[in-house]
PDB file of C-alpha atoms in Angstrom:
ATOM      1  CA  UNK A  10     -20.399  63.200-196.786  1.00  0.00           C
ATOM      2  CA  UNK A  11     -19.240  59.690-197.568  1.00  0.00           C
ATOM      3  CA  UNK A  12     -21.148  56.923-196.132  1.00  0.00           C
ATOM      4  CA  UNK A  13     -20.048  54.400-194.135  1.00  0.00           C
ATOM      5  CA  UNK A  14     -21.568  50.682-193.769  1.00  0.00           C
ATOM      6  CA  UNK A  15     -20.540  50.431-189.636  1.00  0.00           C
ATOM      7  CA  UNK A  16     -24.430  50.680-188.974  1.00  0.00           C
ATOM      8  CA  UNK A  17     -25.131  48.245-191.535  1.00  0.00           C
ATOM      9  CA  UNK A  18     -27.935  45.971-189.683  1.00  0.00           C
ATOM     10  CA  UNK A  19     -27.196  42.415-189.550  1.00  0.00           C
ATOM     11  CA  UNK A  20     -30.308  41.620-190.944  1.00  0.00           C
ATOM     12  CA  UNK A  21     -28.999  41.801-194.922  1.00  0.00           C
ATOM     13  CA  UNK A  22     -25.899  39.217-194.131  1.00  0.00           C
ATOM     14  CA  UNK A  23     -28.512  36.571-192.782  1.00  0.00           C
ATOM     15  CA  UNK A  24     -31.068  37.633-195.925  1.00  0.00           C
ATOM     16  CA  UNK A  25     -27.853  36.760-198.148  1.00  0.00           C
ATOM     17  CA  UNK A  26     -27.092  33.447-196.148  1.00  0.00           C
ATOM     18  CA  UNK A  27     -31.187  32.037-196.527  1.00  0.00           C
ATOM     19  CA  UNK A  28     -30.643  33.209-200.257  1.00  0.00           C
ATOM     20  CA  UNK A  29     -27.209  31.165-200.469  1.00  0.00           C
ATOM     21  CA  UNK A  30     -28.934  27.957-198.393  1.00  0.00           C
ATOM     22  CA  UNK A  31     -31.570  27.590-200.379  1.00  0.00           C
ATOM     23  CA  UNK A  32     -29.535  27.710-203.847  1.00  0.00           C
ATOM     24  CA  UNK A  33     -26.846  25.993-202.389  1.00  0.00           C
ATOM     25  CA  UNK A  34     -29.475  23.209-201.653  1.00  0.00           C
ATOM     26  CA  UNK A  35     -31.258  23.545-205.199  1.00  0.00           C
ATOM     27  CA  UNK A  36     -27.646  22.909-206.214  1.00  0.00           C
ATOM     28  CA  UNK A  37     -26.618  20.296-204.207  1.00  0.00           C
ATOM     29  CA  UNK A  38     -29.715  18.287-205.370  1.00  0.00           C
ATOM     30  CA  UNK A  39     -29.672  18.863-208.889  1.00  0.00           C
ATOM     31  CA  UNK A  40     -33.264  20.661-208.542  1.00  0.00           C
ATOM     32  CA  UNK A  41     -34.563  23.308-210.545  1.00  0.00           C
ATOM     33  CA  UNK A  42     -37.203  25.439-209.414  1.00  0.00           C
ATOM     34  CA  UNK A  43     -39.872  23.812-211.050  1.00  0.00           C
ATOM     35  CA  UNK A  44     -39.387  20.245-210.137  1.00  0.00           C
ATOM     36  CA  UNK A  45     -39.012  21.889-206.439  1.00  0.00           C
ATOM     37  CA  UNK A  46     -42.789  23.416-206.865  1.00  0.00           C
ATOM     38  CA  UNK A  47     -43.438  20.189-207.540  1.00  0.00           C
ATOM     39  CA  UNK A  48     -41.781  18.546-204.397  1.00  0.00           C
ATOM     40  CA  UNK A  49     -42.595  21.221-201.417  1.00  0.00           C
ATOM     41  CA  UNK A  50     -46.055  21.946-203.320  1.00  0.00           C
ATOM     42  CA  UNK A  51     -44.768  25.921-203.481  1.00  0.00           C
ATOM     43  CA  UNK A  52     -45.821  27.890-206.530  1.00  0.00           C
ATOM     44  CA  UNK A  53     -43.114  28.356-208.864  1.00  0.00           C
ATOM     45  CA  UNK A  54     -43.517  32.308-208.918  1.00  0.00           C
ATOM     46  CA  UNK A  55     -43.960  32.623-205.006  1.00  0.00           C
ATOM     47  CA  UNK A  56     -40.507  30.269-205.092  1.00  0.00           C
ATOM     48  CA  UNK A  57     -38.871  33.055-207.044  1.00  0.00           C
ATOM     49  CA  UNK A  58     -40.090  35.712-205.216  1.00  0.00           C
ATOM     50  CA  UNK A  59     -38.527  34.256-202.441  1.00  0.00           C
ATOM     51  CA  UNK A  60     -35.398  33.590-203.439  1.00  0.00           C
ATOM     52  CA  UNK A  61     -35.234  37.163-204.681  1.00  0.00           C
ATOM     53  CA  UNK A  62     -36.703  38.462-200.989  1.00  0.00           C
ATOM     54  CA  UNK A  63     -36.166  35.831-198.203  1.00  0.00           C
ATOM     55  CA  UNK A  64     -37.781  38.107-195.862  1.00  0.00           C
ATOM     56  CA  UNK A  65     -41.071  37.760-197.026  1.00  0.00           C
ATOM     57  CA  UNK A  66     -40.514  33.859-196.584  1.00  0.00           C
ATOM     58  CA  UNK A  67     -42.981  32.202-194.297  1.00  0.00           C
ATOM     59  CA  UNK A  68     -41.685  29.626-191.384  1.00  0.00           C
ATOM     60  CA  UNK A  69     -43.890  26.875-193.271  1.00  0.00           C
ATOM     61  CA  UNK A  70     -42.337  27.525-196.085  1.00  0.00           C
ATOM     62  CA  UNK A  71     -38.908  27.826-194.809  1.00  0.00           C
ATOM     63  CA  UNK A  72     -39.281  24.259-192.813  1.00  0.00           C
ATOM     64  CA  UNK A  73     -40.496  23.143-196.647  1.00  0.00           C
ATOM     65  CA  UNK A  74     -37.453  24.075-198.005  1.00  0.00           C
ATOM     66  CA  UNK A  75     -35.258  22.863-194.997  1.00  0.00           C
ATOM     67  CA  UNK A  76     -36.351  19.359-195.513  1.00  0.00           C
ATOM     68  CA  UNK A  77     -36.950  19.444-199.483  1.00  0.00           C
ATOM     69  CA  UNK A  78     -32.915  20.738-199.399  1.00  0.00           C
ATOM     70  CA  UNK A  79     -32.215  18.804-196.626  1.00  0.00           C
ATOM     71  CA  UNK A  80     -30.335  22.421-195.635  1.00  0.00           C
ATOM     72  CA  UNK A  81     -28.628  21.578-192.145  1.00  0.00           C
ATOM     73  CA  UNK A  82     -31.048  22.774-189.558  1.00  0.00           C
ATOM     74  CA  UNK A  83     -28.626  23.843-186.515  1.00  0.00           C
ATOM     75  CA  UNK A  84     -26.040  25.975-189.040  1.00  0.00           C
ATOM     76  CA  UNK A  85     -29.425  27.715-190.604  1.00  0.00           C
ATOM     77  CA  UNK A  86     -30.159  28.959-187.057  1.00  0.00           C
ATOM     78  CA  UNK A  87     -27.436  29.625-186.226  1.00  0.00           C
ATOM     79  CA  UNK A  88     -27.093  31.680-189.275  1.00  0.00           C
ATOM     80  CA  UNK A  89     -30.417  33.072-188.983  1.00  0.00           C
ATOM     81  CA  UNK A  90     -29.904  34.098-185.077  1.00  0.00           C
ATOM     82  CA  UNK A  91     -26.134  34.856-184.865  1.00  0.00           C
ATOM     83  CA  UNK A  92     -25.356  35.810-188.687  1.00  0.00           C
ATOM     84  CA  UNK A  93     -22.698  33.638-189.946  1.00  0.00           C
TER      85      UNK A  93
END
């Protein structure tokens, strides 16, 4: 039977959008990942493992990131509440 993605839980769209923020804001700022170890004071390999899974991303660390990125705060929870 073919499958279908109408169940598909919300939760993967706003996984995608906190992945997409946070490069989008490495981007923006001309950071790599290093120098942004550097700045928020996040370990370089727990900063890749949370790009890869933003779900295992604490709030401290996501507030780090906010202001590091300076990622607008209102459309991330919006995004994180609502989806996009």
């Amino acid at each position: 039977m073919p499958k279908s993605n109408f169940c598909q839980p919300k939760t993967d769209e706003r996984l995608d959008f906190l992945r997409e923020a946070v490069d989008g804001g490495m981007s923006r700022n001309k950071i790599k990942v290093k120098e942004l170890s550097v700045k928020t004071g996040i370990n370089k390999s727990t900063l890749y493992k949370r790009r890869q899974k933003p779900e295992t991303m604490t709030i401290g660390e996501l507030l780090i990131l906010k202001d590091t990125l300076k990622i607008d705060e209102h459309l991330l929870m919006k995004a994180l509440i609502e989806g996009r």
